[in-house]
Short mmCIF file of C-alpha atoms in Angstrom, two decimals:
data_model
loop_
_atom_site.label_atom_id
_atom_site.label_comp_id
_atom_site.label_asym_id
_atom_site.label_seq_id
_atom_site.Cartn_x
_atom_site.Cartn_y
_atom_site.Cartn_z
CA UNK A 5 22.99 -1.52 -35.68
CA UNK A 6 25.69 -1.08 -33.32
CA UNK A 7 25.81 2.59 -33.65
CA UNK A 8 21.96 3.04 -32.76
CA UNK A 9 22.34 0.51 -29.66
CA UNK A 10 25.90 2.59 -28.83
CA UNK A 11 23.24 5.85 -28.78
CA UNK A 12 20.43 4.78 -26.85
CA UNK A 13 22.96 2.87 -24.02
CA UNK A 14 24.08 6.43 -23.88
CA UNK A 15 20.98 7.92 -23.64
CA UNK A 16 20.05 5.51 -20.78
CA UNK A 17 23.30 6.33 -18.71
CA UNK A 18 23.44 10.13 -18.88
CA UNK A 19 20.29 12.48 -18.90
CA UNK A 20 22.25 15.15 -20.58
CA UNK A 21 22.09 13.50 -24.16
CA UNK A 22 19.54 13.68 -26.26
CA UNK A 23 19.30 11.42 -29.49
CA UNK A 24 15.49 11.88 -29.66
CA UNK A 25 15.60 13.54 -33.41
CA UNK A 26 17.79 10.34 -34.64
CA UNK A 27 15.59 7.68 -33.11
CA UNK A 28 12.82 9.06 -34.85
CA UNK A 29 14.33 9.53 -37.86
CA UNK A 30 15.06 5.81 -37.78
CA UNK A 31 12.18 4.65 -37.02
CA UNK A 32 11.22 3.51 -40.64
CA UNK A 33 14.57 2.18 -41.29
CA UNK A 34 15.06 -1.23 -43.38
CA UNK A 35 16.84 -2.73 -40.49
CA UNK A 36 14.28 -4.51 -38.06
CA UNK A 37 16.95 -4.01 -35.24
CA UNK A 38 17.35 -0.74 -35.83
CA UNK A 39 13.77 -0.14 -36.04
CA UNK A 40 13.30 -1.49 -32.13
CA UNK A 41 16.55 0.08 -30.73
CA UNK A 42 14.70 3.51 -31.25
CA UNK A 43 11.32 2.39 -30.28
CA UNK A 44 13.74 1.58 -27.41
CA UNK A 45 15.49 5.03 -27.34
CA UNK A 46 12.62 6.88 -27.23
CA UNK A 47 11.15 5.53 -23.88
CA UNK A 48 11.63 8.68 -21.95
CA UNK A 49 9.70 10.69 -24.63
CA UNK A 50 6.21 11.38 -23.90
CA UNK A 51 5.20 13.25 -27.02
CA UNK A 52 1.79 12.37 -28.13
CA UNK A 53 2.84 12.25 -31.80
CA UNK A 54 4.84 9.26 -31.34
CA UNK A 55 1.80 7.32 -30.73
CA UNK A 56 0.55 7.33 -33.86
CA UNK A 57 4.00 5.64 -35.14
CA UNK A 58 4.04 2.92 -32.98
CA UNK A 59 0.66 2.25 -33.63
CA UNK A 60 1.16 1.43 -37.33
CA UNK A 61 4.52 -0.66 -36.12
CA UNK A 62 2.19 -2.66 -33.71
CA UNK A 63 -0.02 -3.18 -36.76
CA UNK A 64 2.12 -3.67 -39.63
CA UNK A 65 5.51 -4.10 -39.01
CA UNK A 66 6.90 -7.79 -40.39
CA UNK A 67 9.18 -8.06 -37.20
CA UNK A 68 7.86 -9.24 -34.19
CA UNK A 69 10.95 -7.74 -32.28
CA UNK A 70 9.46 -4.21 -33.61
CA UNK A 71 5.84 -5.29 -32.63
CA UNK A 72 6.99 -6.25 -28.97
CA UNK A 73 8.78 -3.07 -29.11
CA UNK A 74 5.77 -1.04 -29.69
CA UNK A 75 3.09 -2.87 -28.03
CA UNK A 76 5.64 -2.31 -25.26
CA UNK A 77 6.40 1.63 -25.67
CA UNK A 78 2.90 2.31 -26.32
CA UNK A 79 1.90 1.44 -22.35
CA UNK A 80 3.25 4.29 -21.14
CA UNK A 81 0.64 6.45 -22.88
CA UNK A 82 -1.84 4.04 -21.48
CA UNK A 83 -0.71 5.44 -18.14
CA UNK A 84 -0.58 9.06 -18.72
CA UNK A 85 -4.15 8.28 -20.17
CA UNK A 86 -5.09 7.46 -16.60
CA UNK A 87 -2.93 10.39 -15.48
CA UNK A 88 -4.92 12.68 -17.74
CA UNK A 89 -2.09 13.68 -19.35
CA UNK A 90 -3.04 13.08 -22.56
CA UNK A 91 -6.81 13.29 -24.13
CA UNK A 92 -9.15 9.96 -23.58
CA UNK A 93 -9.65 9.30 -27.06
CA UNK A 94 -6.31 9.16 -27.82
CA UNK A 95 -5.73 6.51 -24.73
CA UNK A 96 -9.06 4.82 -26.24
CA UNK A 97 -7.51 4.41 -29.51
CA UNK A 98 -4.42 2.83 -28.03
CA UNK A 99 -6.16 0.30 -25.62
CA UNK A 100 -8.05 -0.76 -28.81
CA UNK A 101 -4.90 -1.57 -30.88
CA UNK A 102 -3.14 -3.82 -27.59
CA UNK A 103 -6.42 -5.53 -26.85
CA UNK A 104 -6.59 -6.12 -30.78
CA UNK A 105 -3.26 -7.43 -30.41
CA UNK A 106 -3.69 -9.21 -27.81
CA UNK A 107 -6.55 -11.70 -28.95
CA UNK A 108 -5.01 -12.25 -32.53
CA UNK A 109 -4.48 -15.24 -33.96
CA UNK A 110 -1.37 -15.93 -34.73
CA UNK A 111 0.38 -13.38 -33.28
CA UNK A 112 3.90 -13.59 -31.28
CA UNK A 113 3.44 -14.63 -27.61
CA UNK A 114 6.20 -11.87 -27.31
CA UNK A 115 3.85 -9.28 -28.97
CA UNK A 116 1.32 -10.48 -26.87
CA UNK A 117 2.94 -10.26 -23.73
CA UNK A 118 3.50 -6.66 -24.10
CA UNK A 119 0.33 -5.99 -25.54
CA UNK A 120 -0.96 -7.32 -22.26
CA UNK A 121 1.65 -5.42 -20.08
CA UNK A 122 1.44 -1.96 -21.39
CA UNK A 123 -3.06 -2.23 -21.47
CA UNK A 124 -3.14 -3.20 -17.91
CA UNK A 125 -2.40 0.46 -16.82
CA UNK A 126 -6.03 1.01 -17.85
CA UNK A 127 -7.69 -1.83 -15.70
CA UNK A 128 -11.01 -1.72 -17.82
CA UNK A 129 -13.07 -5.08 -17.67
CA UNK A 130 -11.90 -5.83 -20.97
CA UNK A 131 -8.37 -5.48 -19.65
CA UNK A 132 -9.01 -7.17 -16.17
CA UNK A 133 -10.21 -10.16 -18.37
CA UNK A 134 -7.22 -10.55 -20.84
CA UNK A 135 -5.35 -10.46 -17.70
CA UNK A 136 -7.27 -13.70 -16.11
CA UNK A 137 -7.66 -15.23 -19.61
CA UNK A 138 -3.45 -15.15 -19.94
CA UNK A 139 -3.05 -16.28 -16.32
CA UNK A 140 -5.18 -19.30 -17.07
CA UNK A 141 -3.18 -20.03 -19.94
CA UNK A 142 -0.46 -23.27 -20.29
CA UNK A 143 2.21 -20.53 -21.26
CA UNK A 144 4.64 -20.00 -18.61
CA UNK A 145 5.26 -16.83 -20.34
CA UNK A 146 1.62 -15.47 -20.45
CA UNK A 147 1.65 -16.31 -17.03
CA UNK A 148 4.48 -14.00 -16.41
CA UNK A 149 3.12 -11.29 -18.46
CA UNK A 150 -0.42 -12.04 -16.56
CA UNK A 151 1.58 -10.95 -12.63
CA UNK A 152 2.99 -8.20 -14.15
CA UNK A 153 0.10 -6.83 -15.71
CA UNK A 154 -1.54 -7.42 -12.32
CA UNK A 155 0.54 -4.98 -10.84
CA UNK A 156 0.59 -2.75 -13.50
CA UNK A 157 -3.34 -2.80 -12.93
CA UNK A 158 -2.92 -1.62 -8.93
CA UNK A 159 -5.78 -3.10 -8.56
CA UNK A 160 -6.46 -5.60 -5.20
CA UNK A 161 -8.31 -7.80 -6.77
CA UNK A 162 -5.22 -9.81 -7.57
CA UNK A 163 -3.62 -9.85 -4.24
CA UNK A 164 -4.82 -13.76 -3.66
CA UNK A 165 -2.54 -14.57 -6.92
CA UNK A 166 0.45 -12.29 -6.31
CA UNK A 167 0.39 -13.60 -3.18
CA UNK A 168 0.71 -17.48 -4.38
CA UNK A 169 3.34 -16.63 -7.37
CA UNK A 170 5.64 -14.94 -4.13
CA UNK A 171 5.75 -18.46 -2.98
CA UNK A 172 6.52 -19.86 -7.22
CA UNK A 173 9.26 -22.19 -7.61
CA UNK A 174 10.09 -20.24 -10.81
CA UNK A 175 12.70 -17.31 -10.06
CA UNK A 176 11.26 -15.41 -12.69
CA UNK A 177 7.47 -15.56 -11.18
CA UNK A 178 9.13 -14.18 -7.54
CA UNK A 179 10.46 -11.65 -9.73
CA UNK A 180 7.07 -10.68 -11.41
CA UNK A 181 5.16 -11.37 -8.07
CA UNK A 182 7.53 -9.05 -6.00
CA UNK A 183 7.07 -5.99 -8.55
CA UNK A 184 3.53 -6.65 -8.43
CA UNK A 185 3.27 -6.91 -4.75
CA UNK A 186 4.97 -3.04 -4.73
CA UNK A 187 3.05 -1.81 -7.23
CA UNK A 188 -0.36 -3.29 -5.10
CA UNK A 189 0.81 -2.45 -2.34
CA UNK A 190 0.02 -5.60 -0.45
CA UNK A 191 1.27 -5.29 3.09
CA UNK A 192 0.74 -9.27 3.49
CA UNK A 193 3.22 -9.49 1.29
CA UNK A 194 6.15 -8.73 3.65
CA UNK A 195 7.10 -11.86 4.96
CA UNK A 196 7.56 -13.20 1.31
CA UNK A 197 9.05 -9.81 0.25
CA UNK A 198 11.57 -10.56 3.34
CA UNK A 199 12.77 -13.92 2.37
CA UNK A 200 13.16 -13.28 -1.50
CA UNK A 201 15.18 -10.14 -0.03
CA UNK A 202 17.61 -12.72 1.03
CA UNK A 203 18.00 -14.08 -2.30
CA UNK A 204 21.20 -14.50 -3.90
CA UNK A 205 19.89 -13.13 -7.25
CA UNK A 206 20.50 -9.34 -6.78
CA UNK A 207 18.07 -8.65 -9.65
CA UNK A 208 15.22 -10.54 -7.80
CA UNK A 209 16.18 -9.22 -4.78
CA UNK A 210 16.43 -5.58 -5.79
CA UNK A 211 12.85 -6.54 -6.66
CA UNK A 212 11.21 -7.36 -3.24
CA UNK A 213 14.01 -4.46 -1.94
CA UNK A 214 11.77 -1.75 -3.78
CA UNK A 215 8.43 -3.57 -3.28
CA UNK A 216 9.07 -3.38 0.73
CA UNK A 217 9.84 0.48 0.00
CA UNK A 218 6.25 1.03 -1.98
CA UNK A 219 4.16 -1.01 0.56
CA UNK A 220 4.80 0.85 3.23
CA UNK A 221 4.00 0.01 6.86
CA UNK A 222 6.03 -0.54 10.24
CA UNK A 223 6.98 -4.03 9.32
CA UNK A 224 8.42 -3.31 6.18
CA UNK A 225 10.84 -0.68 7.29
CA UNK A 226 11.59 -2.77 9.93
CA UNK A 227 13.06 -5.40 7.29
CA UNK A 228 14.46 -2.50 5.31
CA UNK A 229 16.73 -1.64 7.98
CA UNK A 230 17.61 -5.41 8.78
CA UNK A 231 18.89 -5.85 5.26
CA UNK A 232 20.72 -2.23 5.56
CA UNK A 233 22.56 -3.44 8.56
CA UNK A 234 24.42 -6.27 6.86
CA UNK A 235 24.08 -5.44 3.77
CA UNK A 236 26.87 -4.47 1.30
CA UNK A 237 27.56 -1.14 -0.67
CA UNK A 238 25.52 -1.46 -3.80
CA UNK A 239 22.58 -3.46 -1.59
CA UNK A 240 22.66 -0.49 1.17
CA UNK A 241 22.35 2.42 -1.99
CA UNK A 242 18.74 -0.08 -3.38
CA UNK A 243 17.65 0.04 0.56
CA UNK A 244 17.96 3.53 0.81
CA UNK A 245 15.94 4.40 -2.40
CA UNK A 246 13.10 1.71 -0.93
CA UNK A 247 13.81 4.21 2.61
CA UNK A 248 13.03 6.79 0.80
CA UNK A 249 9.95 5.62 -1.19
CA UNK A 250 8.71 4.28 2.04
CA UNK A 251 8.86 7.48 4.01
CA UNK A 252 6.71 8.83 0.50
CA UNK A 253 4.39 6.09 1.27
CA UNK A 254 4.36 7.13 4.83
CA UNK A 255 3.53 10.88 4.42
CA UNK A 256 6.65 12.26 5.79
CA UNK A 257 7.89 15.32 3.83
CA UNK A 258 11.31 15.19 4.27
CA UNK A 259 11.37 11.69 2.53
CA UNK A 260 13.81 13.34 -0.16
CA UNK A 261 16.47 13.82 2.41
CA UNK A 262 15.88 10.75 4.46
CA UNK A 263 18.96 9.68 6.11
CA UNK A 264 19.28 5.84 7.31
CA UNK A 265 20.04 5.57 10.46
CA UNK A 266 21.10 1.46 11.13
CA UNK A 267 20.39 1.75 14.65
CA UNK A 268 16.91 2.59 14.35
CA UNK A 269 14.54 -0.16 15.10
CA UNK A 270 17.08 -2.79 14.06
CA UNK A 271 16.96 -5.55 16.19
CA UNK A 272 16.29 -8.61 13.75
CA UNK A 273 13.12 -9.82 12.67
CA UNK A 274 12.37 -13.38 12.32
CA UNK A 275 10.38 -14.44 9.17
CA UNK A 276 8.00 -16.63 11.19
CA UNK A 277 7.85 -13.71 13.98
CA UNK A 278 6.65 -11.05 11.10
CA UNK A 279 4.45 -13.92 9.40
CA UNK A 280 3.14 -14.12 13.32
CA UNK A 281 2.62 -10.22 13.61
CA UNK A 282 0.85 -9.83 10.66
CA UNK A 283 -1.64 -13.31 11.93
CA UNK A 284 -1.95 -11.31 15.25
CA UNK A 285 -2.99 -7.79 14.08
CA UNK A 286 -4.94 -9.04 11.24
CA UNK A 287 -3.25 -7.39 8.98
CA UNK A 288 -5.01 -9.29 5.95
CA UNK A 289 -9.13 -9.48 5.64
CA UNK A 290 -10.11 -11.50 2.60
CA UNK A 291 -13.65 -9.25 2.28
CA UNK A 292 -12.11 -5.69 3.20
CA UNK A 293 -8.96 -3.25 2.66
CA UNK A 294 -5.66 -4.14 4.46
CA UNK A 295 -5.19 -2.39 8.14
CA UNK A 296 -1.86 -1.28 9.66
CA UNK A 297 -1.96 0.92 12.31
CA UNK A 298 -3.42 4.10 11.06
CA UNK A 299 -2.84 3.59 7.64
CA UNK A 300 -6.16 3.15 5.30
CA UNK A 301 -6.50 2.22 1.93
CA UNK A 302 -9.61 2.60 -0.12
CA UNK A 303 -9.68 2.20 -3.36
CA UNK A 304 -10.54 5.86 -3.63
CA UNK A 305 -6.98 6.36 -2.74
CA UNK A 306 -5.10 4.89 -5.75
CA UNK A 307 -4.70 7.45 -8.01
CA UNK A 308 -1.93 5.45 -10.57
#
């Protein structure tokens, strides 16, 4: 056990190991720990043949650890299924197994949670409704795995509820709500993002860091470089990756070597002046697509 988690910690912290062969090798082992730790090791590897694997693990595996595991690896094929990346039958077959998963009885709320997670990359109605079904649900957990699902979904629809769980009382639901919010792309969002940016938690507020980056929009630089200004080493090196993935947002080639300058357009921004600004341009129609400046977005544009 400890030798499997010692490999894939190291495959996690340096891209020039490769313990690919091993993991797989494992992956039938009698040890149910050892069994997710590769499921975990292999989540950089994109090889089609290690769907069919996880598939039986989701199925029939007696550990629920494993089953989370899978249900959980298996979403990023659900993704390159949207990319085209791999064949539609193949991301057919996989969306059948999580939404299996996800509406049996009995199964692990765990299980279930990433079941939920990894299908939302599809957003197909039957997805889109095992998300509201989940967010309806008693289960503060479901309800987690409901927001992140939302934003796994990029799809608008949900901007009403990410919106509310910004404002959650639960750390974990800002959390969820600020990844979702990037993901989105909700511009209304940056008045929350900005005050969970100011959050002690630096996990939660790496979170709404990133999700200002991947919105885009004058505002949300604007904050970006109002955290930068004060903020500390590790803080500044998160606000210039969300710099960065802004000026991608933006259209500006030369994102890659974006250089922060803290002088530009620093002067400090209120919370209740951008919550003002955002009134004032109507930045938010309930019936339409958000408007900033010149930027569109139709749904046309989302290609996930």
């Amino acid at each position: 056990r400890r030798l499997t988690r010692a490999l894939v910690d190291l495959a996690e912290a340096s891209f020039q190991v490769n313990f690919d062969a091993i993991f797989r090798h494992c992956l039938l082992d009698p040890d149910a720990e050892v069994r997710a730790a590769c499921i975990d090791g292999l989540w950089e590897n994109e090889e089609v043949t290690l769907v069919g694997p996880f598939i039986s693990a989701l199925r029939s595996d007696p550990s629920p650890e494993v089953r989370a595991a899978a249900a959980q690896a298996l979403g990023r094929f659900v993704l390159a299924g949207e990319l085209e990346e791999i064949e539609e039958a193949v991301q057919e077959r996989i969306l059948a197994e999580l939404l299996t998963t996800i509406h049996l009885g009995g199964e692990s709320i765990e299980v279930k949670r990433r079941a939920l997670e990894s299908a939302a990359y599809a957003s197909t109605p039957e997805v889109l409704d095992a998300i509201d079904i989940a967010y309806d649900e008693e289960d503060q957990r479901l309800q987690l795995s409901a927001v992140a699902a939302m934003g796994h979904s990029c799809d608008r629809r949900w901007r009403e509820p990410v919106l509310k769980e910004l404002q959650s009382d639960l750390p974990a639901m800002r959390y969820e709500a600020a990844l979702a919010a990037g993901e989105i792309g909700l511009r209304p969002a940056v008045p929350f993002l900005a005050r969970i940016a100011a959050e002690d938690d630096p996990q939660i507020r790496d979170a709404a860091i990133w999700a200002l980056g991947q919105v885009g929009g004058p505002q949300a630089k604007r904050v970006l470089l109002n955290i930068y200004a004060d903020a500390d080493e590790d803080t500044r090196a998160v606000v210039e990756d969300a710099l960065a993935e802004h000026a991608l947002q933006e259209g500006e080639l030369d994102f890659i070597l974006y250089q922060v300058d803290p002088d530009e357009d620093a002067e400090w921004v209120d919370e209740d002046d951008l919550e003002d600004e955002f009134d004032d341009q109507d930045e938010y129609d309930e019936d339409s697509d958000y408007k900033d400046g010149d930027y569109e977005q139709d749904g046309d544009t989302w290609d996930y």
